CSV table of C-alpha atoms in Angstrom, one decimal:
chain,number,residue,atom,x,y,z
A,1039,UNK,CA,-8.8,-52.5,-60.1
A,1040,UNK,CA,-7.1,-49.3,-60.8
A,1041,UNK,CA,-7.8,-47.4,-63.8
A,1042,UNK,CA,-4.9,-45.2,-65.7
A,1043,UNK,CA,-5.2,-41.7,-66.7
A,1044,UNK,CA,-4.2,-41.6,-70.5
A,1045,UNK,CA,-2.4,-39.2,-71.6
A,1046,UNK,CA,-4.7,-37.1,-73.8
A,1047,UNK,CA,-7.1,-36.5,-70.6
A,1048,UNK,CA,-4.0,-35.6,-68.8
A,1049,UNK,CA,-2.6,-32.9,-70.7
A,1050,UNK,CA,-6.4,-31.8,-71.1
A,1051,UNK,CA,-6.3,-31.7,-67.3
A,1052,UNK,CA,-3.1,-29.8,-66.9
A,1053,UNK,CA,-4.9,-27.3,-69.8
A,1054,UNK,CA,-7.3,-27.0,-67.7
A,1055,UNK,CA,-5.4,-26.1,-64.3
A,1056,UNK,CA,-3.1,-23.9,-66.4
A,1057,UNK,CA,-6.3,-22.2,-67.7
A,1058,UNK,CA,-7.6,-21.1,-64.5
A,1059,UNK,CA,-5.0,-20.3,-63.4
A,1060,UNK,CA,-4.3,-17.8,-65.8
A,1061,UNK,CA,-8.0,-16.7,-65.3
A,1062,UNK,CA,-7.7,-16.1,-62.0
A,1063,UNK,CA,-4.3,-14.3,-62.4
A,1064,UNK,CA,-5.8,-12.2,-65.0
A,1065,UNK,CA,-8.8,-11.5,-62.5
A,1066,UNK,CA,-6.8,-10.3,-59.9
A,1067,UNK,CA,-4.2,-8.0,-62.2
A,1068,UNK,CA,-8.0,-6.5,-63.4
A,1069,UNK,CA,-8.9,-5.5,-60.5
A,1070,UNK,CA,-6.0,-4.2,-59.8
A,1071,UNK,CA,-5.5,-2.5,-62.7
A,1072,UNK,CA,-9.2,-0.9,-61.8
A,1073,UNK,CA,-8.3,-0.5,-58.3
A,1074,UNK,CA,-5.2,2.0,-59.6
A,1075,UNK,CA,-7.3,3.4,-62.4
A,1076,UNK,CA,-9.7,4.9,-60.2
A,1077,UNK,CA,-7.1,5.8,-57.9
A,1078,UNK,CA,-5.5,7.7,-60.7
A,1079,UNK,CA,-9.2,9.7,-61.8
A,1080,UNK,CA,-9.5,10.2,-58.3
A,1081,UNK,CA,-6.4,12.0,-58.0
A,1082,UNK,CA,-6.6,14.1,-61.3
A,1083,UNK,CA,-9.9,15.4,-60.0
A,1084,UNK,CA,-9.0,17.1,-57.1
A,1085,UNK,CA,-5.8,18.6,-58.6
A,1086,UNK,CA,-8.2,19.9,-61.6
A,1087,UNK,CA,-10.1,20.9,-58.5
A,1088,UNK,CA,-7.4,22.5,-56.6
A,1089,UNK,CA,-6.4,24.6,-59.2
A,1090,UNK,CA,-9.6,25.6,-59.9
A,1091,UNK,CA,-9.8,27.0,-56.8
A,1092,UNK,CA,-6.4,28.5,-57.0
A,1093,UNK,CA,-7.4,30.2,-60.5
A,1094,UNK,CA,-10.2,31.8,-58.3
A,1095,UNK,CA,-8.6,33.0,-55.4
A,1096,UNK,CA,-5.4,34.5,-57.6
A,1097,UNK,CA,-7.8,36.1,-60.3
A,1098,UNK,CA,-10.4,37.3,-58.0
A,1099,UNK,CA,-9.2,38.0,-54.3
A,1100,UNK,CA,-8.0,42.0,-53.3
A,1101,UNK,CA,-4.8,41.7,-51.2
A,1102,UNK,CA,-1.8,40.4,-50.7
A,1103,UNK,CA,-1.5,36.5,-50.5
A,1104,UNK,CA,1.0,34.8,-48.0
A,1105,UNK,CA,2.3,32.3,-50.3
A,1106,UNK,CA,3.8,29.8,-47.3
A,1107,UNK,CA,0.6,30.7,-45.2
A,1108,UNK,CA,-1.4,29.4,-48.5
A,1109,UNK,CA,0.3,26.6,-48.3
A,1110,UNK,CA,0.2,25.1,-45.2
A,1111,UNK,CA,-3.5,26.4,-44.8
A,1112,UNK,CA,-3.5,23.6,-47.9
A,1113,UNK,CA,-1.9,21.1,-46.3
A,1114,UNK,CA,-4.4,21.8,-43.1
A,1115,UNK,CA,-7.2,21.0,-45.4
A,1116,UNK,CA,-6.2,17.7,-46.8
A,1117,UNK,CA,-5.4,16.2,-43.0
A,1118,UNK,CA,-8.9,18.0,-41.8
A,1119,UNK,CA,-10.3,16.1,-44.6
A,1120,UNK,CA,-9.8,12.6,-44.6
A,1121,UNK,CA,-11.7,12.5,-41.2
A,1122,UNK,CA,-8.9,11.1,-39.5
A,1123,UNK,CA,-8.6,12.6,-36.0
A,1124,UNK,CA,-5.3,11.9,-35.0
A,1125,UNK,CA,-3.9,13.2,-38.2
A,1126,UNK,CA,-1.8,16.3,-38.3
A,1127,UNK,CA,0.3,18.6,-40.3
A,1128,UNK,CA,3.9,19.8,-38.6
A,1129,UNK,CA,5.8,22.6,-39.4
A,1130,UNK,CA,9.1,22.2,-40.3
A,1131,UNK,CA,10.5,23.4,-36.8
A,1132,UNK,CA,7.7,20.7,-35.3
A,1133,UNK,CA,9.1,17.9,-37.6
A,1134,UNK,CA,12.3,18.5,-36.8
A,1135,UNK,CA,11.8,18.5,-32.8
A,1136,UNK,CA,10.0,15.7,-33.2
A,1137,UNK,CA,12.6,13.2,-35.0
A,1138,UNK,CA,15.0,14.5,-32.1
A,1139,UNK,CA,12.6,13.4,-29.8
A,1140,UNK,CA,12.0,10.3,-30.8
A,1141,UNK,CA,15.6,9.5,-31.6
A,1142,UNK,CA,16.1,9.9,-27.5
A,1143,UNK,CA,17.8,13.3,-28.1
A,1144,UNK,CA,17.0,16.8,-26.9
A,1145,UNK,CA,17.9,20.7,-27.1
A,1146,UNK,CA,16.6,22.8,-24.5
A,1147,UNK,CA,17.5,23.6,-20.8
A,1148,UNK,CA,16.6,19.9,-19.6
A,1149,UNK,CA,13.7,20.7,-17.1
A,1150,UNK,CA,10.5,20.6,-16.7
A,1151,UNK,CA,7.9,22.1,-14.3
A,1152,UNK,CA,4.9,21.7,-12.7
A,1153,UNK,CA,2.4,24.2,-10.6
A,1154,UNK,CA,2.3,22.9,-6.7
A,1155,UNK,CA,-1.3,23.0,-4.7
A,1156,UNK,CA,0.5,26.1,-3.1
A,1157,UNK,CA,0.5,27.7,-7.2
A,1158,UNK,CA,4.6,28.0,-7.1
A,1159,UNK,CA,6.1,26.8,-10.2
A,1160,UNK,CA,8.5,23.4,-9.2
A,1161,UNK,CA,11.1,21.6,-11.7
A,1162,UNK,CA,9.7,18.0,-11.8
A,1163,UNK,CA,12.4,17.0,-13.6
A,1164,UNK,CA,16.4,17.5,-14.4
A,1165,UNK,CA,17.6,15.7,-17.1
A,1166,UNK,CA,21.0,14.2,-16.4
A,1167,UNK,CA,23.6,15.4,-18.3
A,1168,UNK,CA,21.7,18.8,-19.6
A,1169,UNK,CA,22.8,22.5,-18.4
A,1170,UNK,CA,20.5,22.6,-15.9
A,1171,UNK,CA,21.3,19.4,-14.4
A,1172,UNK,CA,25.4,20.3,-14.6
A,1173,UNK,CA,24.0,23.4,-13.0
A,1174,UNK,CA,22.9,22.1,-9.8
A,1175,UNK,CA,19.4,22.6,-10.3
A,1176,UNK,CA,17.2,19.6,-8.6
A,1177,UNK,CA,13.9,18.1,-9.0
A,1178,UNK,CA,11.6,20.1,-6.2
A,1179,UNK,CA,13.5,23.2,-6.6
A,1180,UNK,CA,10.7,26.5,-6.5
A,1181,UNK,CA,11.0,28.7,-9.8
A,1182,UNK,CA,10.3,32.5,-7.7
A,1183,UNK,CA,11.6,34.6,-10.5
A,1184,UNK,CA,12.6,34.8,-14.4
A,1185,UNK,CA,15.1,36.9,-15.6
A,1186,UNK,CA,15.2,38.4,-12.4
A,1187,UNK,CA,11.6,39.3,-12.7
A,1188,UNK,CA,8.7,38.1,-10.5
A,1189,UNK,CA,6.2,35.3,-12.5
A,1190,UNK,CA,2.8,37.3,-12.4
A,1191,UNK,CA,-0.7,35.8,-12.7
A,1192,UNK,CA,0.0,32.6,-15.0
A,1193,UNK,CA,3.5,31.5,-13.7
A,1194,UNK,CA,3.4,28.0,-15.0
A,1195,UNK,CA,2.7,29.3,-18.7
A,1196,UNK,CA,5.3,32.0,-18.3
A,1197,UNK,CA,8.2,29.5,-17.2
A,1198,UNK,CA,6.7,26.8,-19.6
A,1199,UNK,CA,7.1,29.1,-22.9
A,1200,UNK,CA,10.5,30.6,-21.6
A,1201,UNK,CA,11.9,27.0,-21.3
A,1202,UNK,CA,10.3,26.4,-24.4
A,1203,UNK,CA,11.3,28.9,-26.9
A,1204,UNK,CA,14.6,30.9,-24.9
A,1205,UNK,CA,18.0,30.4,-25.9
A,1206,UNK,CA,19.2,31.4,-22.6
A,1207,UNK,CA,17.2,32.2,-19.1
A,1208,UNK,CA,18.2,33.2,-15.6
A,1209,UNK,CA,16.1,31.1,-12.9
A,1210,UNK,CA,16.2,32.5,-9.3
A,1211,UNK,CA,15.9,29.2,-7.7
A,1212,UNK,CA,14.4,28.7,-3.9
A,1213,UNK,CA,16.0,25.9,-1.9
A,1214,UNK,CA,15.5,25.5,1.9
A,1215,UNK,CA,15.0,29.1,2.0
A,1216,UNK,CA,17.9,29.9,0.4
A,1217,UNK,CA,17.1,31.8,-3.1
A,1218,UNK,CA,20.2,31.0,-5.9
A,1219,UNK,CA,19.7,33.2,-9.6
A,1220,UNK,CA,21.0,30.2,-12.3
A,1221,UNK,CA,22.0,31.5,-15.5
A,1222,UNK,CA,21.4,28.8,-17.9
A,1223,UNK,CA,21.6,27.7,-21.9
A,1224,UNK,CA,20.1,26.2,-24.2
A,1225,UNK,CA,22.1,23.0,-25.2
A,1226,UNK,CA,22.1,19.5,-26.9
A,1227,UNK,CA,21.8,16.3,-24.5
A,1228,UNK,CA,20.9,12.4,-24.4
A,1229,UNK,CA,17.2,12.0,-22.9
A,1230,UNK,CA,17.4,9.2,-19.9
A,1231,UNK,CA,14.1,7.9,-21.3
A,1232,UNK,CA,13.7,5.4,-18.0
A,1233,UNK,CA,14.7,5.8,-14.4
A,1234,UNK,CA,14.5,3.0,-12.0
A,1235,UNK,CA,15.1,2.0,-8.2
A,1236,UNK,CA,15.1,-0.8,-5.4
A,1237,UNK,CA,12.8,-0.4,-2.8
A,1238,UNK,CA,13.6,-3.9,-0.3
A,1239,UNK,CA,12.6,-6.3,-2.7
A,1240,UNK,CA,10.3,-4.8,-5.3
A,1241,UNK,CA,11.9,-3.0,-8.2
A,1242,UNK,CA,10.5,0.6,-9.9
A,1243,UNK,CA,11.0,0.5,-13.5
A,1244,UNK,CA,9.5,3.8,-15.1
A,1245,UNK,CA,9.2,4.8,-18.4
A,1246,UNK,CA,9.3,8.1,-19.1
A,1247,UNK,CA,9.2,8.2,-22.9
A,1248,UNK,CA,9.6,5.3,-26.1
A,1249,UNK,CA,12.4,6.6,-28.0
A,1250,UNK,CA,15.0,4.6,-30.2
A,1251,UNK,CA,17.6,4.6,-27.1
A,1252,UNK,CA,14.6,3.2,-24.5
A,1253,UNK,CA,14.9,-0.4,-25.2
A,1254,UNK,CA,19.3,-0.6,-24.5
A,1255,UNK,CA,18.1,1.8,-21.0
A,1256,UNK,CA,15.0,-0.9,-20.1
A,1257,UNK,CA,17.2,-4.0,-20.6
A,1258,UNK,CA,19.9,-1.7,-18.3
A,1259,UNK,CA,17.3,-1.3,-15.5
A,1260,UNK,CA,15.8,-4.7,-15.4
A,1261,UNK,CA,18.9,-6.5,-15.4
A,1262,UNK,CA,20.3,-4.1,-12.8
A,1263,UNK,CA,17.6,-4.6,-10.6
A,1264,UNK,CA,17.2,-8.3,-11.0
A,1265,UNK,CA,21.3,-8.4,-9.8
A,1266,UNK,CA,19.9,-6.4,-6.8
A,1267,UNK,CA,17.1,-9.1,-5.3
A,1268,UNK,CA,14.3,-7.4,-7.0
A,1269,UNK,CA,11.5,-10.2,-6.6
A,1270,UNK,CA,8.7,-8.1,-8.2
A,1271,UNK,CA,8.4,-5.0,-10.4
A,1272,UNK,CA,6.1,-2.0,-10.6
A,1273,UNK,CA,6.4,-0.8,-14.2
A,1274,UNK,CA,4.7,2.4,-14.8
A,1275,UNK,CA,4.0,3.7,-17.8
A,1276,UNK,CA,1.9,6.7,-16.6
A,1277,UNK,CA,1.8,9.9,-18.4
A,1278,UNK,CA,3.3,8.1,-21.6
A,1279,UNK,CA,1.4,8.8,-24.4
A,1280,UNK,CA,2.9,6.5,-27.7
A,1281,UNK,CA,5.8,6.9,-28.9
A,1282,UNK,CA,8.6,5.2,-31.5
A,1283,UNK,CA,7.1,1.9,-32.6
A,1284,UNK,CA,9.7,0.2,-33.8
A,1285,UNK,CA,11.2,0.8,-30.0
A,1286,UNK,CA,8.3,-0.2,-29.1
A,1287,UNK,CA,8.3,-4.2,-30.8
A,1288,UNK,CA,12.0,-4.1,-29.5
A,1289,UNK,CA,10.9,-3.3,-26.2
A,1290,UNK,CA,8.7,-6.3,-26.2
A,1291,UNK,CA,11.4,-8.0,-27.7
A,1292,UNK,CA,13.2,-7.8,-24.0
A,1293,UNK,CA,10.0,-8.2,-21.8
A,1294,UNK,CA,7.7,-11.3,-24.0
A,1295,UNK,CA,8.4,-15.0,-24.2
A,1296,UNK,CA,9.6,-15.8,-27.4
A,1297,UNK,CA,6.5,-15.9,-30.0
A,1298,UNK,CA,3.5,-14.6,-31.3
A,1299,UNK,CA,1.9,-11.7,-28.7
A,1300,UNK,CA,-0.4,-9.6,-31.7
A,1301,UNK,CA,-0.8,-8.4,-34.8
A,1302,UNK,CA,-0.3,-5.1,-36.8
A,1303,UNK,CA,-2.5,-4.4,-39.5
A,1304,UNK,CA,-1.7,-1.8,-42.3
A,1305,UNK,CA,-3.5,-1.2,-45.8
A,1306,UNK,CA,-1.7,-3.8,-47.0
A,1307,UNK,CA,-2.5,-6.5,-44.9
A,1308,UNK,CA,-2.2,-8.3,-41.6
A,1309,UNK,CA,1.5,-8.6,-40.4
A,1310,UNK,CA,2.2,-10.7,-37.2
A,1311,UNK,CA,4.6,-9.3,-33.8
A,1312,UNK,CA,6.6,-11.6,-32.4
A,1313,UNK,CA,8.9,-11.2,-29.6
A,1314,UNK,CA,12.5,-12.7,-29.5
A,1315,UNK,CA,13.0,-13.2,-25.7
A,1316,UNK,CA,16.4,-11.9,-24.7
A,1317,UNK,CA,15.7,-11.0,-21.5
A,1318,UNK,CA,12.3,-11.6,-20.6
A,1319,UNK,CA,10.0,-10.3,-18.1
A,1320,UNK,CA,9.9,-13.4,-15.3
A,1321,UNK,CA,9.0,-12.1,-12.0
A,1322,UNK,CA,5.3,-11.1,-10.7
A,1323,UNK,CA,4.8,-7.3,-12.1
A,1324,UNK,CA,2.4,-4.9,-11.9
A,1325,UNK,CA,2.1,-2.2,-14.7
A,1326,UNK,CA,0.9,1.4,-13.6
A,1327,UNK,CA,-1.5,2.9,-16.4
A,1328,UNK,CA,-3.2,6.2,-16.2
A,1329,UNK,CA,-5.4,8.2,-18.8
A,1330,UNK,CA,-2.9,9.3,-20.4
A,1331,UNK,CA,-1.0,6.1,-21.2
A,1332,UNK,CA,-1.9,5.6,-25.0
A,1333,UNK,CA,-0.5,4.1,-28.1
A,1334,UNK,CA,2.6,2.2,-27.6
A,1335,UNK,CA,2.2,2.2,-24.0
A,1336,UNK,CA,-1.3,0.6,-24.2
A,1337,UNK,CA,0.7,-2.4,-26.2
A,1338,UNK,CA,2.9,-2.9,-24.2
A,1339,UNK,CA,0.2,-2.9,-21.0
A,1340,UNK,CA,-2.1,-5.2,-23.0
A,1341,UNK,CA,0.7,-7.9,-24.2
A,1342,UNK,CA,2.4,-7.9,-20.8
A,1343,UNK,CA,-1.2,-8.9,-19.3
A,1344,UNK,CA,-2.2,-11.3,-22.1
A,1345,UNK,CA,1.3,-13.0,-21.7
A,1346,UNK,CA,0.1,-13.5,-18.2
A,1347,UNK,CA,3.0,-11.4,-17.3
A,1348,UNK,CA,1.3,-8.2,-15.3
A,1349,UNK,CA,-1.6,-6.9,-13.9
A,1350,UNK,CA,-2.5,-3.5,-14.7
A,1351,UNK,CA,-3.4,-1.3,-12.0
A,1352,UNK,CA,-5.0,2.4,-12.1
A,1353,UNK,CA,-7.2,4.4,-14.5
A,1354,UNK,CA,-8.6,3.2,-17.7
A,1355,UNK,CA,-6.3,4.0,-20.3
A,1356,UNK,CA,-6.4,6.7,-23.3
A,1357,UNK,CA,-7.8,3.9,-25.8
A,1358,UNK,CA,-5.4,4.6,-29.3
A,1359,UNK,CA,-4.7,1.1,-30.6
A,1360,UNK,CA,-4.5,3.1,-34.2
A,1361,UNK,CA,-0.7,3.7,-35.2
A,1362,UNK,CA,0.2,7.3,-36.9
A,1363,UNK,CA,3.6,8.3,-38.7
A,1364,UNK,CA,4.9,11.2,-40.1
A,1365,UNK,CA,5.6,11.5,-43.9
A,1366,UNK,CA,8.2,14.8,-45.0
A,1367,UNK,CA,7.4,17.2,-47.6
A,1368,UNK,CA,10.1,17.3,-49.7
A,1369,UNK,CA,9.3,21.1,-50.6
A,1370,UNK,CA,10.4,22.5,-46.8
A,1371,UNK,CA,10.8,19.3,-44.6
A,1372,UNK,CA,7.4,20.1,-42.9
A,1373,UNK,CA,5.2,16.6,-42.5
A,1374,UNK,CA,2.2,15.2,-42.4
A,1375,UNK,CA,1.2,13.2,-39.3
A,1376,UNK,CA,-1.4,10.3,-40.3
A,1377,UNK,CA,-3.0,6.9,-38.9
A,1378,UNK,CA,-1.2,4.3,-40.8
A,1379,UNK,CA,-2.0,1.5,-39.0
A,1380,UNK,CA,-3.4,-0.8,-36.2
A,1381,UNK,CA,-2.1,-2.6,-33.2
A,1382,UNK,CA,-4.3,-5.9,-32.5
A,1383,UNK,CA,-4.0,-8.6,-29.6
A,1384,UNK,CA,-4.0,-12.4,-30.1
A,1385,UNK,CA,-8.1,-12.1,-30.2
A,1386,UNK,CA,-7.4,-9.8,-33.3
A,1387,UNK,CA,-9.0,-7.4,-31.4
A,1388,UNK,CA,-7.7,-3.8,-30.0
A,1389,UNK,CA,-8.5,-1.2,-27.4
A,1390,UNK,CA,-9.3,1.9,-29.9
A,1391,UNK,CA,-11.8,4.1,-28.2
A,1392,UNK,CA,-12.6,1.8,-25.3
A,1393,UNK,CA,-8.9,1.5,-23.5
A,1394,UNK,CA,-7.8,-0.8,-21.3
A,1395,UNK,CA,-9.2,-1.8,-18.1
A,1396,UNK,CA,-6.8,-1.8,-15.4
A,1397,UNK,CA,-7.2,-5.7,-12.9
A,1398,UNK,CA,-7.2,-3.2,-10.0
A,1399,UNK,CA,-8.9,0.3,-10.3
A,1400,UNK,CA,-7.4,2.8,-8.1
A,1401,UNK,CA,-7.4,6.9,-8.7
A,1402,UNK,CA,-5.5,9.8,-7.4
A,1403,UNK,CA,-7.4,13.1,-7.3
A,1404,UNK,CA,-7.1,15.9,-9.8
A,1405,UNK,CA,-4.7,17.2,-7.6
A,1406,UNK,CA,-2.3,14.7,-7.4
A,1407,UNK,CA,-2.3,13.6,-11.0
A,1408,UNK,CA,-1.1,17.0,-12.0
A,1409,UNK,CA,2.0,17.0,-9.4
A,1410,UNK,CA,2.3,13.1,-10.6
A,1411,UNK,CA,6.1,14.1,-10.6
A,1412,UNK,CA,6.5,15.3,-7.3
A,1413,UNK,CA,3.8,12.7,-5.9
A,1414,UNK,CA,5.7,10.8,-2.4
A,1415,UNK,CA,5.2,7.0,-3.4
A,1416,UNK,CA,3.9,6.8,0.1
A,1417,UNK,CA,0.9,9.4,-0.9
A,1418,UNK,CA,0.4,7.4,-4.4
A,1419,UNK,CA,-2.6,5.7,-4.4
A,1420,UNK,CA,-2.0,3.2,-7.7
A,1421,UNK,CA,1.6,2.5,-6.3
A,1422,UNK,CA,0.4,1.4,-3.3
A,1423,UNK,CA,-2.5,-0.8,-4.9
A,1424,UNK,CA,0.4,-2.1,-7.2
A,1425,UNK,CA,2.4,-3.4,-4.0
A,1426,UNK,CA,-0.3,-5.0,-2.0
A,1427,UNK,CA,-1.4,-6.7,-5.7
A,1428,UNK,CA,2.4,-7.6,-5.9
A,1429,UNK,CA,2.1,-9.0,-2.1
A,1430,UNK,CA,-0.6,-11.0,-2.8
A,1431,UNK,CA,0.7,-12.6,-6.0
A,1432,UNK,CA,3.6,-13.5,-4.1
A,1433,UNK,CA,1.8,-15.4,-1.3
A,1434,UNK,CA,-0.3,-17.0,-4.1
A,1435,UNK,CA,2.2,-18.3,-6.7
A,1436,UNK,CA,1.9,-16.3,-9.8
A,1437,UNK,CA,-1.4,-14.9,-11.8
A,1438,UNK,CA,-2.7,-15.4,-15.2
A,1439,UNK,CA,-5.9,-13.8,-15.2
A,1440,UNK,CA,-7.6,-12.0,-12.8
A,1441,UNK,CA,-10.9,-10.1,-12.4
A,1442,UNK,CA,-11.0,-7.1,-10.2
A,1443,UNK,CA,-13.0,-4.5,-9.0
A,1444,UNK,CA,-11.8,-1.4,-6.5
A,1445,UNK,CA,-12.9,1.4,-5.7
A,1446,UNK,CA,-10.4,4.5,-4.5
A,1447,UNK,CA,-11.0,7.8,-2.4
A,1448,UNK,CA,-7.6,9.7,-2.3
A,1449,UNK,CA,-6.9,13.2,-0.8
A,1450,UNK,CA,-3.8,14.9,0.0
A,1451,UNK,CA,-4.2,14.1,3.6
A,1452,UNK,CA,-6.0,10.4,4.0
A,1453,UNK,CA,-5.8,7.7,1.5
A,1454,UNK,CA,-8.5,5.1,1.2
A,1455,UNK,CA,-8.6,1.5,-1.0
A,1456,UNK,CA,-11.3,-0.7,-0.9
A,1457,UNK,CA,-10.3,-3.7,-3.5
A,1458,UNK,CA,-12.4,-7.1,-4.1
A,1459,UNK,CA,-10.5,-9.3,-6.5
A,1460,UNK,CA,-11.5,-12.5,-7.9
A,1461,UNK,CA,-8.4,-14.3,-8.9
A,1462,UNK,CA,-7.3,-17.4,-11.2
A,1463,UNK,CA,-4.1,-18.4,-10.4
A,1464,UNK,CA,-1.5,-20.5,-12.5
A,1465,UNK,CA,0.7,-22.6,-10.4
């Protein structure tokens, strides 16, 4: 027999729920009053603090004070104290170059060098479309003089701050013997952020840097070499260390079946990644990682694997799953450069401090990792390990998780890989 609720034991009921939840609304608008409150006596006391210091220094101290040096020393000070060791302040002129950056532009002479086992000073890269490049000047090209002057003791740091800092500079170029004096400016040009090729069947897809232009120029490769026959990838992402993040999730985007892949976390709570699958990464891949692959990079590494996309072969990686932005100063543009954030896999877990552990470990020498630019892919150790991985996904069908150990001896003049892999395959 069913029994009915009167009325007057309903409306006490709906009292009741209404009461708690007014309760429990009040609760949570307390604490956050509280919460803000203390954030508020915090704040007071260190600018009655700060000026208590300034009342001291400006009262007391015999000389002259450098009001914009005071200032930044300041700014220095706040970073240095919230124990955050990624955290930074930026001049104006370092904000500034580094918003160009990241939007995929550039000023300069569109080169960059390295130092050679022979100590010459090489460009290691032209940038297409930059003076040098509409120059003439070539990756491999020797550096023997600047401004018509010979390098001296530290060439690389001479060339380095002259390409740097110059408005203008005279290279006297060597080229199969031939020396060629280039005089060259300082000018304005689009980054190419990702350079790719066909090698038989097995595509290169390198990232050079994560700017907002990288995604358009990694959907450009891919496709490109897909039309070509490529029926696996390297991807390297070497030498990258972060970058934009928001190029970043688009990158993913393009490479992830649709859905979940991770998590970003933030102080104001746990936000999920998903990728929307426009192009999607569907042929067996191998993703070169170094030390110095960090950030950004690392994300895309890690998803790619989890996905059961990739394999990562070479060093373990840099370890910065933390996420940093830079915040302007309204007073002169300069910034502050702090850890906002998180990145976190589907485990809710990240790589911060620990990195990632490539499938197949495989090493180039000091050597070689300095002249990465100008390494013959024939004398690199991880790109070879990456194409006899590729080789052996291919006979086997495809790869979902593997375990592997491998140990690498590499020198200018014999190269040696000893890999044992345990595999699990998914058909």
């Amino acid at each position: 027999m069913r029994k009915r609720l009167s009325w007057g034991a309903a409306l006490s009921l709906m009292i009741i729920v209404v009461a708690v939840t007014v309760c429990v609304t009040m609760l949570i608008a307390m604490r956050r009053f509280n919460t803000q409150v203390n954030e508020l006596n915090n704040r007071q006391a260190m600018y009655n603090y700060i000026a208590d210091v300034d009342n001291a220094v400006r009262q007391n101290y015999y000389g002259t004070i450098d009001e914009e040096v005071l200032r930044r020393s300041l700014a220095q000070g706040q970073v240095k104290g919230i124990g955050d060791k990624y955290a930074r302040y930026l001049t104006t002129e370092e904000y500034n170059a580094q918003a160009v950056a990241l939007s995929g532009q550039s000023t300069g002479f569109g080169i960059a060098v390295v130092q050679n086992d022979s100590g010459q000073v090489v460009l290691s890269e032209v940038q297409p479309g930059s003076t040098a490049y509409s120059a003439g000047l070539q990756k491999g090209d020797v550096v023997m003089a600047l401004n018509k002057t010979a390098l001296g003791e530290e060439p690389l740091k001479t060339v380095e701050d002259a390409l740097e800092s110059a408005a203008s500079v005279i290279l006297t170029i060597r080229r199969a013997d031939k020396e060629t004096a280039f005089e060259l400016s300082s000018a304005a040009y689009a980054r190419e952020c990702v350079e790719s090729e066909l090698n038989g069947t097995v595509g290169y897809l390198r990232i050079k840097s994560i700017t907002d232009v990288t995604p358009d120029q990694v959907l450009s490769a891919y496709t490109s070499l897909k039309e070509q026959g490529a029926a696996t990838l390297v991807l390297d992402l070497r030498n990258v260390n972060g970058g934009a993040t928001e190029a970043t999730k688009n990158i993913l985007s393009l490479l992830l079946p649709h859905g979940l892949y991770g998590y970003y976390v933030d102080k104001d709570g746990t936000a999920e990644l998903r990728a929307e699958n426009t192009a999607q990464l569907d042929i067996p891949t191998a993703v070169l990682v170094n030390k110095t692959t960090a950030g950004e990079a690392e994300l895309i590494a890690a998803t790619l694997r989890q996905a059961g996309n990739a394999v990562l072969v070479g060093d373990v990686t840099a370890g910065r799953s933390m996420v940093q932005e830079s915040f302007a100063l309204a007073s002169d543009n300069s910034a502050l450069y702090l850890t906002v954030g998180e990145f976190l896999l589907l485990d809710k877990r990240g790589w911060e401090g620990v990195g990632l552990t490539p499938d197949v470990v495989a090493s180039l020498t000091e050597e070689q990792e300095t002249a990465l630019e100008l390494l013959p892919k024939e004398a690199d150790v991880q790109y070879r390990a990456a194409l006899a991985k590729l080789s052996m996904m291919s006979e086997q069908g495809g790869t979902t998780t593997t375990t592997t150990t491998a140990t690498t001896t590499a020198t200018s003049a014999d190269v040696t890989t000893d890999v044992t892999t345990e595999t699990t395959l998914a058909e």
